[in-house]
Coordinates of N, CA and C in Angstrom, one line a residue:
Q22 N 144.3 117.3 34.9 CA 143.7 117.7 34.1 C 144.2 117.1 32.6
V23 N 143.2 116.6 31.9 CA 143.9 115.7 30.5 C 143.3 116.1 29.6
H24 N 143.6 116.6 28.3 CA 143.2 117.2 27.3 C 143.7 116.3 26.0
L25 N 142.4 115.7 25.2 CA 142.7 114.7 24.5 C 142.0 115.2 22.9
V26 N 143.3 114.9 22.0 CA 142.6 115.4 20.5 C 143.0 113.9 19.7
E27 N 141.9 113.7 18.8 CA 141.8 112.6 17.9 C 142.2 113.3 16.8
S28 N 142.8 112.3 16.3 CA 143.0 112.6 14.3 C 142.8 111.1 13.8
G29 N 142.7 111.1 12.6 CA 143.0 110.1 11.6 C 141.9 109.4 10.9
G30 N 140.9 110.3 11.3 CA 139.3 109.8 10.9 C 139.4 110.2 9.1
G31 N 138.4 109.9 8.4 CA 138.2 110.0 7.0 C 137.1 109.2 6.7
L32 N 136.9 109.4 4.9 CA 136.3 108.7 4.4 C 137.2 107.7 3.6
V33 N 136.6 106.4 3.7 CA 137.2 104.9 3.3 C 135.9 104.2 2.5
Q34 N 136.5 103.2 1.9 CA 135.8 102.3 1.4 C 135.5 101.1 2.2
A35 N 134.7 100.3 2.0 CA 134.4 98.9 3.0 C 135.6 98.2 2.4
G36 N 136.2 97.5 3.4 CA 137.4 96.6 3.5 C 138.3 97.8 3.8
D37 N 138.5 98.5 3.6 CA 139.6 99.3 3.8 C 140.4 99.5 5.6
S38 N 141.3 100.2 5.8 CA 141.9 100.2 7.0 C 141.9 102.1 7.1
L39 N 142.0 102.2 8.3 CA 142.5 103.4 9.2 C 142.9 103.1 10.4
R40 N 143.9 104.2 11.0 CA 144.3 104.1 12.2 C 144.3 105.3 12.8
L41 N 143.6 105.6 14.0 CA 143.0 106.9 14.8 C 144.0 106.9 16.1
S42 N 144.3 108.1 16.0 CA 145.3 108.6 17.1 C 144.8 109.7 17.9
C43 N 144.9 109.5 19.1 CA 144.6 110.2 20.4 C 145.6 110.8 21.1
A44 N 146.0 112.2 21.1 CA 147.1 112.4 21.5 C 146.5 113.4 22.8
A45 N 147.2 113.1 24.0 CA 146.8 113.5 25.3 C 147.9 114.3 26.1
S46 N 147.3 115.5 26.5 CA 148.4 116.2 27.5 C 148.1 116.3 28.8
G47 N 149.0 116.7 29.5 CA 148.9 116.0 31.2 C 149.9 115.1 31.5
R48 N 150.2 115.3 32.6 CA 150.9 114.1 33.5 C 150.2 112.8 33.9
A49 N 151.2 112.3 34.0 CA 151.0 110.6 34.6 C 149.8 110.2 33.4
F50 N 150.0 109.9 32.3 CA 149.3 109.3 31.2 C 149.1 107.7 31.4
S51 N 150.3 107.2 32.3 CA 149.9 106.0 32.5 C 148.9 105.6 33.6
S52 N 148.5 106.4 34.3 CA 147.5 106.5 35.4 C 146.1 106.5 34.9
Y53 N 145.9 106.6 33.5 CA 144.6 106.6 32.9 C 144.6 105.3 32.1
A54 N 143.2 105.0 32.4 CA 143.0 103.9 31.2 C 142.3 104.8 30.5
M55 N 142.3 104.3 29.2 CA 141.9 105.0 27.9 C 141.0 104.1 27.1
G56 N 139.7 104.7 26.7 CA 139.0 103.8 25.7 C 138.3 104.7 24.3
W57 N 137.9 103.8 23.7 CA 137.7 104.6 22.2 C 136.0 104.2 22.3
F58 N 135.7 105.1 21.8 CA 133.9 104.9 21.9 C 133.5 105.7 20.2
R59 N 132.3 105.2 20.0 CA 131.6 106.0 18.6 C 130.4 106.1 19.0
Q60 N 129.7 107.2 17.9 CA 128.3 107.7 17.9 C 128.2 107.9 16.5
A61 N 127.1 106.9 16.2 CA 126.4 107.2 15.0 C 125.2 107.9 15.0
P62 N 125.0 108.7 13.8 CA 123.8 109.5 14.0 C 122.3 108.7 14.4
G63 N 121.7 109.5 15.3 CA 120.7 109.3 15.9 C 120.6 107.6 17.0
K64 N 122.1 107.6 17.5 CA 122.3 106.5 18.2 C 123.2 107.2 19.2
E65 N 122.9 106.4 20.4 CA 124.0 106.6 21.5 C 125.2 106.2 21.3
R66 N 126.0 106.7 22.0 CA 127.6 106.5 22.2 C 127.8 105.3 22.8
E67 N 128.6 104.5 22.1 CA 128.8 103.1 22.4 C 130.1 102.9 22.6
F68 N 130.3 101.5 23.2 CA 132.1 101.6 23.7 C 132.6 100.7 22.4
V69 N 133.6 101.2 22.4 CA 134.4 100.3 21.0 C 135.7 99.2 21.7
A70 N 136.5 100.0 22.5 CA 137.6 99.1 23.0 C 138.1 100.3 23.9
T71 N 139.1 99.3 25.0 CA 139.6 100.1 26.2 C 141.0 99.4 26.4
V72 N 142.1 100.3 27.1 CA 143.3 99.6 27.3 C 143.5 100.1 28.8
S73 N 144.4 99.3 29.5 CA 145.0 99.8 31.0 C 145.9 100.5 30.6
G74 N 146.1 100.9 31.8 CA 147.3 102.0 31.9 C 148.6 102.1 30.8
F75 N 149.2 100.2 31.2 CA 150.6 100.1 30.6 C 150.3 98.9 29.4
G76 N 148.9 99.0 29.3 CA 148.7 98.0 27.9 C 148.5 96.9 27.9
S77 N 148.7 96.3 29.3 CA 148.4 94.8 29.8 C 147.4 94.3 29.3
N78 N 146.0 95.0 29.7 CA 144.7 94.6 30.1 C 143.7 95.4 28.8
I79 N 143.1 94.8 27.7 CA 142.6 95.3 26.9 C 141.3 94.7 26.5
D80 N 140.2 95.1 26.1 CA 138.8 94.7 25.9 C 138.2 95.3 24.6
Y81 N 137.3 95.0 24.1 CA 136.5 95.3 22.8 C 135.2 95.0 22.8
T82 N 134.3 95.7 22.3 CA 133.1 95.3 21.8 C 133.1 94.2 20.7
D83 N 132.0 93.3 21.2 CA 132.1 92.1 20.1 C 132.2 92.3 18.7
S84 N 131.3 93.2 18.1 CA 131.5 93.6 16.7 C 132.3 94.1 16.1
V85 N 133.4 94.2 17.0 CA 134.9 94.8 16.5 C 136.3 93.9 16.5
K86 N 135.9 92.5 17.5 CA 136.7 91.9 17.7 C 137.2 91.2 16.3
G87 N 138.8 91.1 16.2 CA 139.2 90.3 15.1 C 139.3 91.6 14.1
R88 N 138.8 92.7 14.1 CA 139.0 94.0 13.3 C 139.8 94.9 13.5
F89 N 139.6 95.4 15.1 CA 140.0 96.6 15.5 C 141.3 96.2 16.5
S90 N 142.2 97.2 17.0 CA 143.1 96.9 17.7 C 143.8 98.1 18.3
I91 N 143.3 97.9 20.1 CA 143.7 99.3 20.6 C 145.1 99.1 21.1
S92 N 146.0 100.2 21.2 CA 147.3 100.0 21.8 C 147.4 101.5 22.4
R93 N 148.7 101.5 23.1 CA 149.0 102.8 23.5 C 150.7 102.9 23.5
D94 N 151.3 104.0 23.5 CA 152.7 104.4 23.7 C 152.5 105.4 24.7
N95 N 152.9 105.0 25.9 CA 153.0 105.9 27.0 C 154.1 107.3 27.0
A96 N 154.9 106.8 26.5 CA 156.1 107.5 26.0 C 155.5 109.0 25.3
K97 N 154.6 108.7 24.5 CA 154.3 109.9 23.4 C 152.9 110.1 24.0
N98 N 152.3 109.6 25.1 CA 151.2 110.2 25.3 C 150.1 109.9 24.5
T99 N 150.2 108.8 23.8 CA 149.1 108.9 22.6 C 148.6 107.3 22.6
V100 N 147.5 107.0 22.6 CA 146.5 105.9 22.3 C 146.2 105.6 20.7
Y101 N 146.0 104.8 20.2 CA 145.7 104.1 18.9 C 144.7 103.2 18.7
L102 N 143.8 103.6 17.5 CA 143.0 102.5 17.4 C 143.1 102.2 15.7
Q103 N 143.6 100.6 15.7 CA 143.7 100.2 14.4 C 142.8 99.5 13.8
M104 N 141.8 99.9 12.7 CA 140.6 99.6 12.8 C 140.9 99.0 10.7
N105 N 140.5 97.7 11.0 CA 141.1 97.0 9.6 C 139.6 96.4 9.0
R106 N 139.6 96.2 7.6 CA 138.4 95.3 7.2 C 137.0 96.3 7.8
L107 N 137.2 97.4 7.5 CA 136.0 98.4 7.8 C 134.9 98.0 7.0
K108 N 133.8 98.1 7.7 CA 132.3 98.2 7.5 C 131.7 99.3 7.3
P109 N 130.5 99.5 6.3 CA 129.6 100.7 6.6 C 128.9 100.8 7.9
E110 N 128.7 100.0 8.6 CA 128.4 100.6 10.1 C 129.3 100.7 11.2
D111 N 130.4 100.8 10.7 CA 131.2 101.4 11.5 C 131.3 102.8 11.5
T112 N 130.4 103.6 10.6 CA 130.7 105.0 10.1 C 129.9 105.6 11.5
A113 N 130.6 106.4 12.0 CA 130.5 107.1 13.2 C 131.2 108.6 13.4
V114 N 131.4 109.1 14.7 CA 131.9 109.9 15.1 C 132.7 109.0 16.1
Y115 N 134.4 109.2 16.3 CA 135.1 108.5 17.0 C 135.8 109.2 18.3
Y116 N 135.5 108.9 19.5 CA 135.9 109.5 20.5 C 137.1 108.8 21.2
C117 N 137.9 109.5 21.5 CA 138.5 108.7 22.9 C 138.5 109.6 24.2
A118 N 138.5 108.7 25.2 CA 138.2 109.1 26.4 C 139.2 108.9 27.7
A119 N 139.6 109.3 28.8 CA 140.4 108.8 29.4 C 139.8 109.1 31.3
V120 N 140.2 108.0 32.2 CA 139.8 107.7 33.1 C 141.1 107.3 34.3
W121 N 141.3 108.3 35.2 CA 142.3 107.7 36.1 C 141.6 106.8 37.0
V122 N 142.6 105.6 37.0 CA 142.3 104.5 37.9 C 143.4 104.0 38.5
S123 N 143.1 103.1 39.6 CA 144.3 103.0 40.8 C 144.9 101.5 40.6
S124 N 144.1 100.9 39.4 CA 144.9 99.9 39.4 C 145.6 99.7 37.8
S125 N 147.0 99.0 37.7 CA 147.4 99.2 36.5 C 146.5 98.2 35.4
W126 N 145.8 97.3 35.9 CA 144.9 96.4 35.1 C 143.9 96.9 34.7
A127 N 143.3 97.9 35.4 CA 141.9 98.7 35.2 C 141.5 98.9 33.8
V128 N 140.2 98.6 33.5 CA 139.8 99.1 31.9 C 138.1 99.4 32.5
Q129 N 137.9 100.2 31.1 CA 136.3 100.9 31.9 C 135.7 100.5 30.4
K130 N 134.4 99.9 30.2 CA 133.7 100.2 29.3 C 132.5 101.2 29.6
D131 N 132.3 101.6 30.8 CA 131.2 102.8 30.6 C 131.3 103.8 30.6
P132 N 131.0 104.4 29.3 CA 131.4 105.9 29.1 C 130.9 106.8 30.4
L133 N 130.0 106.6 31.2 CA 129.5 107.4 32.4 C 130.8 107.6 33.3
S134 N 131.7 106.8 33.1 CA 132.9 106.4 34.0 C 134.2 107.5 33.8
Y135 N 133.8 107.7 32.7 CA 135.3 108.7 32.0 C 135.1 110.2 32.3
D136 N 136.3 110.3 32.6 CA 136.4 111.9 33.1 C 136.8 113.0 32.4
Y137 N 137.4 112.6 31.0 CA 138.1 113.4 29.8 C 137.9 112.8 28.4
W138 N 137.1 113.8 27.5 CA 136.9 113.3 26.1 C 137.5 114.4 24.9
G139 N 137.6 113.6 23.9 CA 138.4 114.2 23.0 C 137.2 115.0 22.3
P140 N 137.2 116.0 21.2 CA 136.4 116.4 20.4 C 135.6 115.5 19.2
G141 N 136.4 114.4 19.1 CA 135.9 113.3 18.2 C 136.3 113.5 16.6
T142 N 136.4 112.5 15.8 CA 137.0 112.4 14.5 C 135.9 111.6 14.0
Q143 N 135.8 112.1 12.5 CA 134.5 111.4 11.9 C 135.1 110.1 10.9
V144 N 134.4 109.0 11.0 CA 134.9 107.9 10.2 C 133.6 107.5 9.3
T145 N 133.9 107.4 8.0 CA 132.9 107.1 7.4 C 133.3 105.9 6.3
V146 N 132.2 104.9 6.3 CA 132.7 103.9 5.3 C 131.6 103.6 4.4
S147 N 132.4 103.9 3.3 CA 131.3 103.7 2.1 C 131.0 102.3 1.6
S148 N 129.8 101.8 1.3 CA 129.8 100.5 0.6 C 130.2 100.1 -0.9

């Protein structure tokens, strides 16, 4: 069982930066691929970024490449999402998620494949 809690959201202006954190409880954190997803009002939850168990494999959705960076600190059971040059269209509730994987290289973009989710943190970017 993995319990996830996000933090770091807030209200910022376009062009600003935020760093989201996701703290995980439970054992064998490195056995889980981690993902960040977001959901804007009236839209479906969408993939943002994912990182493999030891951080060696990373992937992003095209709209955040070059602006967002995902990382993890397995000693702290925490995954981060550094968000730079934020845009109003980044406004959403951001969720972190965990899925157990058998390969240290595995990442996952499909939200339906994730086993555990945090409650989310609101990010609002004003123009």
